[in-house]
């Protein structure tokens, strides 16, 4: 590995993102990875919970110190999704990426990504890319409230997947993309696997909570989603997308 060369392994933590932010504040290096067998307080966006049961998935965070502007931070979410899609390909699994941060199977979430950062106006101090991958979680092991929206790689694979091998594949792919520092390549991969562009969608805008209906037409260079809403083009920087069947 060129960049991700320090891995901290934990048995149980609240949230690998929180721990990563803490050690980043004390100076942890670019490329430090924290992985835990279990999270007791796994987090999604907007203070949502992320179910992270023991031994069944990959719950980890990557500390990055890129030389970029705060506005560029969301692109690292796309980089993570692209890396996971490439890793899945190695296992003959086809990723479906839903903007901005989910990898889906059968309309349900396999992977969630939570990117957080510490920045000043013109400078990023550090970025933490948190990745949660359901690897071998059985359908009936998910809590009832997320059973219909969550999926696991083992379902796609028709059997259990070796977590260490998959983890290593994701790190290798992420390491390659980060070292290349070529977002053109990231966008190419993201587009190849995305299931959002060209589709009729509903978007709940993160800031306002307002719901918009339209057709996803493109992603911008900063990772924002561009949607045609009845002839008017609107750009979304954060939000939840659901794909409509009609
Ligand atoms: C996400 O948020 O999907 C980002 C999840 C990031 C988790 C990783 S694990 C390592 C690192 N440490 C952390 O503490 N977090 C990161 P969001 O798009 O807001 O989706 C959250 C929603 O997904 C929840 O409200 C549930 O509906 C659903 N959900 C919760 N746990 C899930 C799971 N294990 N699999 C699929 N869906 C889940």
Short mmCIF file of C-alpha atoms and ligand atoms in Angstrom, two decimals:
data_model
loop_
_atom_site.label_atom_id
_atom_site.label_comp_id
_atom_site.label_asym_id
_atom_site.label_seq_id
_atom_site.Cartn_x
_atom_site.Cartn_y
_atom_site.Cartn_z
CA UNK A 1 0.00 0.00 0.00
CA UNK A 2 1.24 3.48 -0.79
CA UNK A 3 -0.93 5.51 1.54
CA UNK A 4 -3.06 3.33 3.80
CA UNK A 5 -0.19 1.77 5.66
CA UNK A 6 -1.30 2.02 9.27
CA UNK A 7 -4.25 -0.03 10.48
CA UNK A 8 -5.58 0.19 14.02
CA UNK A 9 -7.70 -2.78 15.01
CA UNK A 10 -10.28 -2.50 17.78
CA UNK A 11 -12.61 -5.00 19.30
CA UNK A 12 -15.48 -2.68 20.24
CA UNK A 13 -15.82 1.07 19.80
CA UNK A 14 -18.67 3.56 19.85
CA UNK A 15 -17.97 4.73 16.35
CA UNK A 16 -14.81 4.34 14.30
CA UNK A 17 -15.50 7.81 12.85
CA UNK A 18 -15.52 9.40 16.30
CA UNK A 19 -12.31 7.62 17.30
CA UNK A 20 -10.69 8.56 13.98
CA UNK A 21 -11.59 12.22 14.49
CA UNK A 22 -10.19 12.11 18.00
CA UNK A 23 -6.81 10.67 16.98
CA UNK A 24 -6.68 12.91 13.91
CA UNK A 25 -6.96 15.90 16.24
CA UNK A 26 -3.89 14.53 18.04
CA UNK A 27 -2.03 14.32 14.73
CA UNK A 28 -2.71 10.82 13.34
CA UNK A 29 -1.15 10.51 9.90
CA UNK A 30 -2.73 10.63 6.48
CA UNK A 31 -3.79 7.10 5.55
CA UNK A 32 -4.45 5.82 9.09
CA UNK A 33 -7.30 3.28 9.15
CA UNK A 34 -9.34 2.27 12.19
CA UNK A 35 -11.43 -0.88 12.02
CA UNK A 36 -13.62 -2.42 14.70
CA UNK A 37 -15.35 -5.76 15.03
CA UNK A 38 -18.37 -4.02 16.50
CA UNK A 39 -19.69 -0.49 16.94
CA UNK A 40 -22.05 0.30 19.77
CA UNK A 41 -22.82 3.78 18.47
CA UNK A 42 -22.35 3.47 14.70
CA UNK A 43 -23.51 6.67 13.00
CA UNK A 44 -25.16 7.55 9.74
CA UNK A 45 -25.70 11.05 8.42
CA UNK A 46 -27.85 13.53 10.33
CA UNK A 47 -27.39 11.67 13.63
CA UNK A 48 -28.98 8.52 12.32
CA UNK A 49 -27.86 5.17 13.71
CA UNK A 50 -25.88 2.63 11.74
CA UNK A 51 -26.34 -0.98 12.85
CA UNK A 52 -22.86 -2.54 13.16
CA UNK A 53 -23.07 -6.01 14.71
CA UNK A 54 -20.07 -7.96 15.93
CA UNK A 55 -18.08 -10.04 13.41
CA UNK A 56 -20.63 -9.63 10.63
CA UNK A 57 -19.42 -6.67 8.67
CA UNK A 58 -16.65 -4.18 8.06
CA UNK A 59 -16.94 -0.99 10.08
CA UNK A 60 -13.98 1.26 9.50
CA UNK A 61 -12.73 4.81 8.99
CA UNK A 62 -9.91 6.24 6.93
CA UNK A 63 -8.11 9.43 7.98
CA UNK A 64 -7.01 11.57 5.04
CA UNK A 65 -5.08 14.81 4.94
CA UNK A 66 -5.43 15.83 1.32
CA UNK A 67 -4.27 19.15 0.05
CA UNK A 68 -7.70 20.39 -1.01
CA UNK A 69 -10.43 22.89 -0.28
CA UNK A 70 -13.33 22.06 2.07
CA UNK A 71 -15.70 21.99 -0.92
CA UNK A 72 -13.78 19.03 -2.30
CA UNK A 73 -14.51 16.82 0.71
CA UNK A 74 -17.68 15.19 -0.70
CA UNK A 75 -15.60 13.83 -3.58
CA UNK A 76 -13.93 11.44 -1.16
CA UNK A 77 -17.32 9.82 -0.57
CA UNK A 78 -17.46 9.12 -4.29
CA UNK A 79 -13.89 7.81 -4.16
CA UNK A 80 -14.86 5.37 -1.42
CA UNK A 81 -17.91 4.19 -3.38
CA UNK A 82 -15.75 3.73 -6.49
CA UNK A 83 -13.14 1.76 -4.51
CA UNK A 84 -15.80 -0.54 -3.06
CA UNK A 85 -17.32 -1.07 -6.51
CA UNK A 86 -13.89 -2.11 -7.84
CA UNK A 87 -13.35 -4.41 -4.84
CA UNK A 88 -16.75 -6.02 -5.43
CA UNK A 89 -15.82 -6.59 -9.07
CA UNK A 90 -12.85 -8.69 -7.88
CA UNK A 91 -15.39 -10.97 -6.19
CA UNK A 92 -17.61 -10.98 -9.29
CA UNK A 93 -20.21 -8.83 -7.55
CA UNK A 94 -21.71 -5.88 -9.43
CA UNK A 95 -22.10 -2.71 -7.37
CA UNK A 96 -25.05 -0.36 -7.74
CA UNK A 97 -24.16 3.09 -6.43
CA UNK A 98 -26.95 5.41 -5.33
CA UNK A 99 -25.99 9.06 -4.95
CA UNK A 100 -24.33 10.14 -2.79
CA UNK A 101 -23.25 7.50 -0.36
CA UNK A 102 -24.92 4.14 -0.72
CA UNK A 103 -24.19 0.89 -2.48
CA UNK A 104 -27.36 -1.05 -3.02
CA UNK A 105 -28.54 -4.55 -3.75
CA UNK A 106 -32.11 -5.32 -4.71
CA UNK A 107 -33.11 -1.78 -3.69
CA UNK A 108 -31.62 -2.21 -0.21
CA UNK A 109 -28.46 -0.72 1.31
CA UNK A 110 -25.35 -2.90 1.41
CA UNK A 111 -22.86 -0.15 2.19
CA UNK A 112 -23.14 3.27 3.81
CA UNK A 113 -20.45 5.95 3.75
CA UNK A 114 -20.17 8.88 6.13
CA UNK A 115 -17.57 11.52 5.31
CA UNK A 116 -16.74 14.07 7.99
CA UNK A 117 -14.12 16.78 8.07
CA UNK A 118 -12.31 19.35 10.11
CA UNK A 119 -11.51 22.45 8.10
CA UNK A 120 -10.82 26.13 8.09
CA UNK A 121 -12.20 28.41 5.40
CA UNK A 122 -9.46 27.75 2.88
CA UNK A 123 -7.91 24.57 4.17
CA UNK A 124 -8.85 21.03 5.13
CA UNK A 125 -7.21 19.81 8.34
CA UNK A 126 -8.38 16.24 7.89
CA UNK A 127 -11.16 14.19 6.38
CA UNK A 128 -12.55 11.01 7.89
CA UNK A 129 -14.21 8.63 5.45
CA UNK A 130 -16.32 6.14 7.42
CA UNK A 131 -17.42 3.00 5.64
CA UNK A 132 -19.93 0.42 6.85
CA UNK A 133 -20.25 -2.76 4.82
CA UNK A 134 -22.75 -5.48 5.68
CA UNK A 135 -20.81 -8.60 4.77
CA UNK A 136 -22.36 -11.62 6.45
CA UNK A 137 -25.45 -10.24 8.15
CA UNK A 138 -28.40 -12.59 7.69
CA UNK A 139 -31.67 -10.97 6.73
CA UNK A 140 -33.30 -11.90 10.04
CA UNK A 141 -30.33 -10.54 12.02
CA UNK A 142 -31.09 -6.97 10.96
CA UNK A 143 -33.34 -5.13 13.43
CA UNK A 144 -36.92 -5.14 12.23
CA UNK A 145 -36.97 -1.42 11.48
CA UNK A 146 -34.26 -1.74 8.83
CA UNK A 147 -34.91 -5.29 7.56
CA UNK A 148 -36.59 -4.02 4.41
CA UNK A 149 -33.92 -1.43 3.63
CA UNK A 150 -30.70 -3.32 4.43
CA UNK A 151 -28.86 -6.03 2.51
CA UNK A 152 -25.64 -7.98 2.92
CA UNK A 153 -22.91 -9.02 0.47
CA UNK A 154 -23.51 -12.65 1.46
CA UNK A 155 -26.95 -12.45 -0.16
CA UNK A 156 -25.37 -11.47 -3.47
CA UNK A 157 -22.67 -14.05 -3.12
CA UNK A 158 -24.98 -16.89 -2.13
CA UNK A 159 -22.77 -17.64 0.87
CA UNK A 160 -20.41 -16.10 3.38
CA UNK A 161 -17.63 -13.86 2.21
CA UNK A 162 -14.22 -13.67 3.86
CA UNK A 163 -14.27 -10.29 5.61
CA UNK A 164 -10.48 -9.90 5.81
CA UNK A 165 -10.07 -10.57 2.08
CA UNK A 166 -12.81 -8.14 1.17
CA UNK A 167 -11.44 -5.49 3.53
CA UNK A 168 -8.00 -5.80 2.00
CA UNK A 169 -9.45 -5.51 -1.52
CA UNK A 170 -11.29 -2.29 -0.57
CA UNK A 171 -8.14 -0.82 1.00
CA UNK A 172 -6.05 -1.68 -2.04
CA UNK A 173 -8.55 -0.08 -4.41
CA UNK A 174 -8.93 3.02 -2.23
CA UNK A 175 -5.17 3.28 -1.86
CA UNK A 176 -4.76 3.13 -5.64
CA UNK A 177 -7.37 5.84 -6.28
CA UNK A 178 -6.10 8.12 -3.52
CA UNK A 179 -2.47 7.81 -4.63
CA UNK A 180 -3.49 8.49 -8.25
CA UNK A 181 -5.22 11.68 -7.11
CA UNK A 182 -7.25 11.62 -10.32
CA UNK A 183 -10.88 12.43 -9.74
CA UNK A 184 -11.50 11.96 -13.47
CA UNK A 185 -10.88 8.26 -12.90
CA UNK A 186 -13.07 8.25 -9.75
CA UNK A 187 -15.95 9.86 -11.66
CA UNK A 188 -15.55 7.37 -14.50
CA UNK A 189 -15.88 4.43 -12.12
CA UNK A 190 -18.70 6.11 -10.19
CA UNK A 191 -20.66 6.70 -13.40
CA UNK A 192 -20.12 3.13 -14.54
CA UNK A 193 -21.74 1.69 -11.45
CA UNK A 194 -24.25 4.39 -10.56
CA UNK A 195 -27.97 3.66 -10.65
CA UNK A 196 -29.09 7.26 -10.09
CA UNK A 197 -28.34 9.17 -13.28
CA UNK A 198 -31.08 9.10 -15.90
CA UNK A 199 -33.64 7.92 -13.35
CA UNK A 200 -36.78 9.50 -12.00
CA UNK A 201 -36.13 10.21 -8.35
CA UNK A 202 -37.36 11.85 -5.21
CA UNK A 203 -34.79 13.85 -3.25
CA UNK A 204 -35.22 14.96 0.32
CA UNK A 205 -32.92 17.96 0.56
CA UNK A 206 -30.76 17.69 3.69
CA UNK A 207 -30.86 21.34 4.76
CA UNK A 208 -34.51 22.12 4.20
CA UNK A 209 -36.12 18.69 4.48
CA UNK A 210 -38.08 19.65 1.36
CA UNK A 211 -38.98 16.88 -1.10
CA UNK A 212 -38.31 17.35 -4.81
CA UNK A 213 -39.31 15.09 -7.68
CA UNK A 214 -37.45 15.04 -10.96
CA UNK A 215 -34.96 13.30 -13.20
CA UNK A 216 -31.29 12.95 -12.15
CA UNK A 217 -29.27 14.24 -15.07
CA UNK A 218 -25.67 14.45 -13.94
CA UNK A 219 -23.17 14.84 -11.13
CA UNK A 220 -21.14 18.04 -10.96
CA UNK A 221 -17.37 18.14 -10.57
CA UNK A 222 -17.75 18.65 -6.85
CA UNK A 223 -19.96 15.57 -6.51
CA UNK A 224 -23.28 17.45 -6.30
CA UNK A 225 -26.33 15.91 -7.97
CA UNK A 226 -27.98 17.83 -10.80
CA UNK A 227 -31.69 17.20 -11.17
CA UNK A 228 -34.21 18.36 -13.75
CA UNK A 229 -37.31 19.36 -11.83
CA UNK A 230 -40.03 20.03 -14.33
CA UNK A 231 -37.67 21.84 -16.69
CA UNK A 232 -35.80 23.69 -13.96
CA UNK A 233 -32.31 22.49 -13.09
CA UNK A 234 -31.52 22.21 -9.39
CA UNK A 235 -28.25 21.18 -7.73
CA UNK A 236 -28.26 19.13 -4.54
CA UNK A 237 -25.21 19.02 -2.28
CA UNK A 238 -26.67 16.72 0.34
CA UNK A 239 -29.85 14.73 0.58
CA UNK A 240 -31.56 11.36 0.43
CA UNK A 241 -32.51 9.97 -2.94
CA UNK A 242 -35.12 7.35 -3.63
CA UNK A 243 -35.42 5.99 -7.11
CA UNK A 244 -38.93 5.87 -8.54
CA UNK A 245 -40.04 2.97 -10.65
CA UNK A 246 -42.01 5.22 -13.01
C1 LIG B 1 -25.08 6.08 6.10
O1 LIG B 1 -25.89 7.06 6.62
O2 LIG B 1 -25.44 5.17 5.41
C2 LIG B 1 -23.61 6.18 6.54
C3 LIG B 1 -23.21 5.01 7.36
C4 LIG B 1 -21.73 5.04 7.70
C5 LIG B 1 -21.38 3.94 8.66
C6 LIG B 1 -19.90 3.86 8.92
S1 LIG B 1 -19.46 2.42 9.81
C7 LIG B 1 -17.88 3.04 10.11
C8 LIG B 1 -18.02 4.53 10.39
N1 LIG B 1 -18.28 4.78 11.79
C9 LIG B 1 -19.50 5.29 11.98
O3 LIG B 1 -19.97 5.59 13.10
N2 LIG B 1 -20.14 5.44 10.81
C10 LIG B 1 -19.30 5.03 9.70
P1 LIG B 1 -27.35 7.37 6.13
O4 LIG B 1 -27.35 7.53 4.63
O5 LIG B 1 -27.79 8.51 6.95
O6 LIG B 1 -28.18 6.09 6.45
C11 LIG B 1 -28.56 5.75 7.75
C12 LIG B 1 -29.81 4.86 7.63
O7 LIG B 1 -29.44 3.58 7.09
C13 LIG B 1 -30.46 4.52 8.96
O8 LIG B 1 -31.37 5.51 9.34
C14 LIG B 1 -31.15 3.18 8.66
O9 LIG B 1 -32.38 3.38 7.98
C15 LIG B 1 -30.22 2.55 7.66
N3 LIG B 1 -29.27 1.60 8.29
C16 LIG B 1 -28.80 1.58 9.56
N4 LIG B 1 -27.91 0.59 9.71
C17 LIG B 1 -27.82 -0.03 8.51
C18 LIG B 1 -27.06 -1.14 8.04
N5 LIG B 1 -26.19 -1.82 8.81
N6 LIG B 1 -27.23 -1.48 6.74
C19 LIG B 1 -28.07 -0.83 5.93
N7 LIG B 1 -28.82 0.21 6.33
C20 LIG B 1 -28.69 0.61 7.60
#
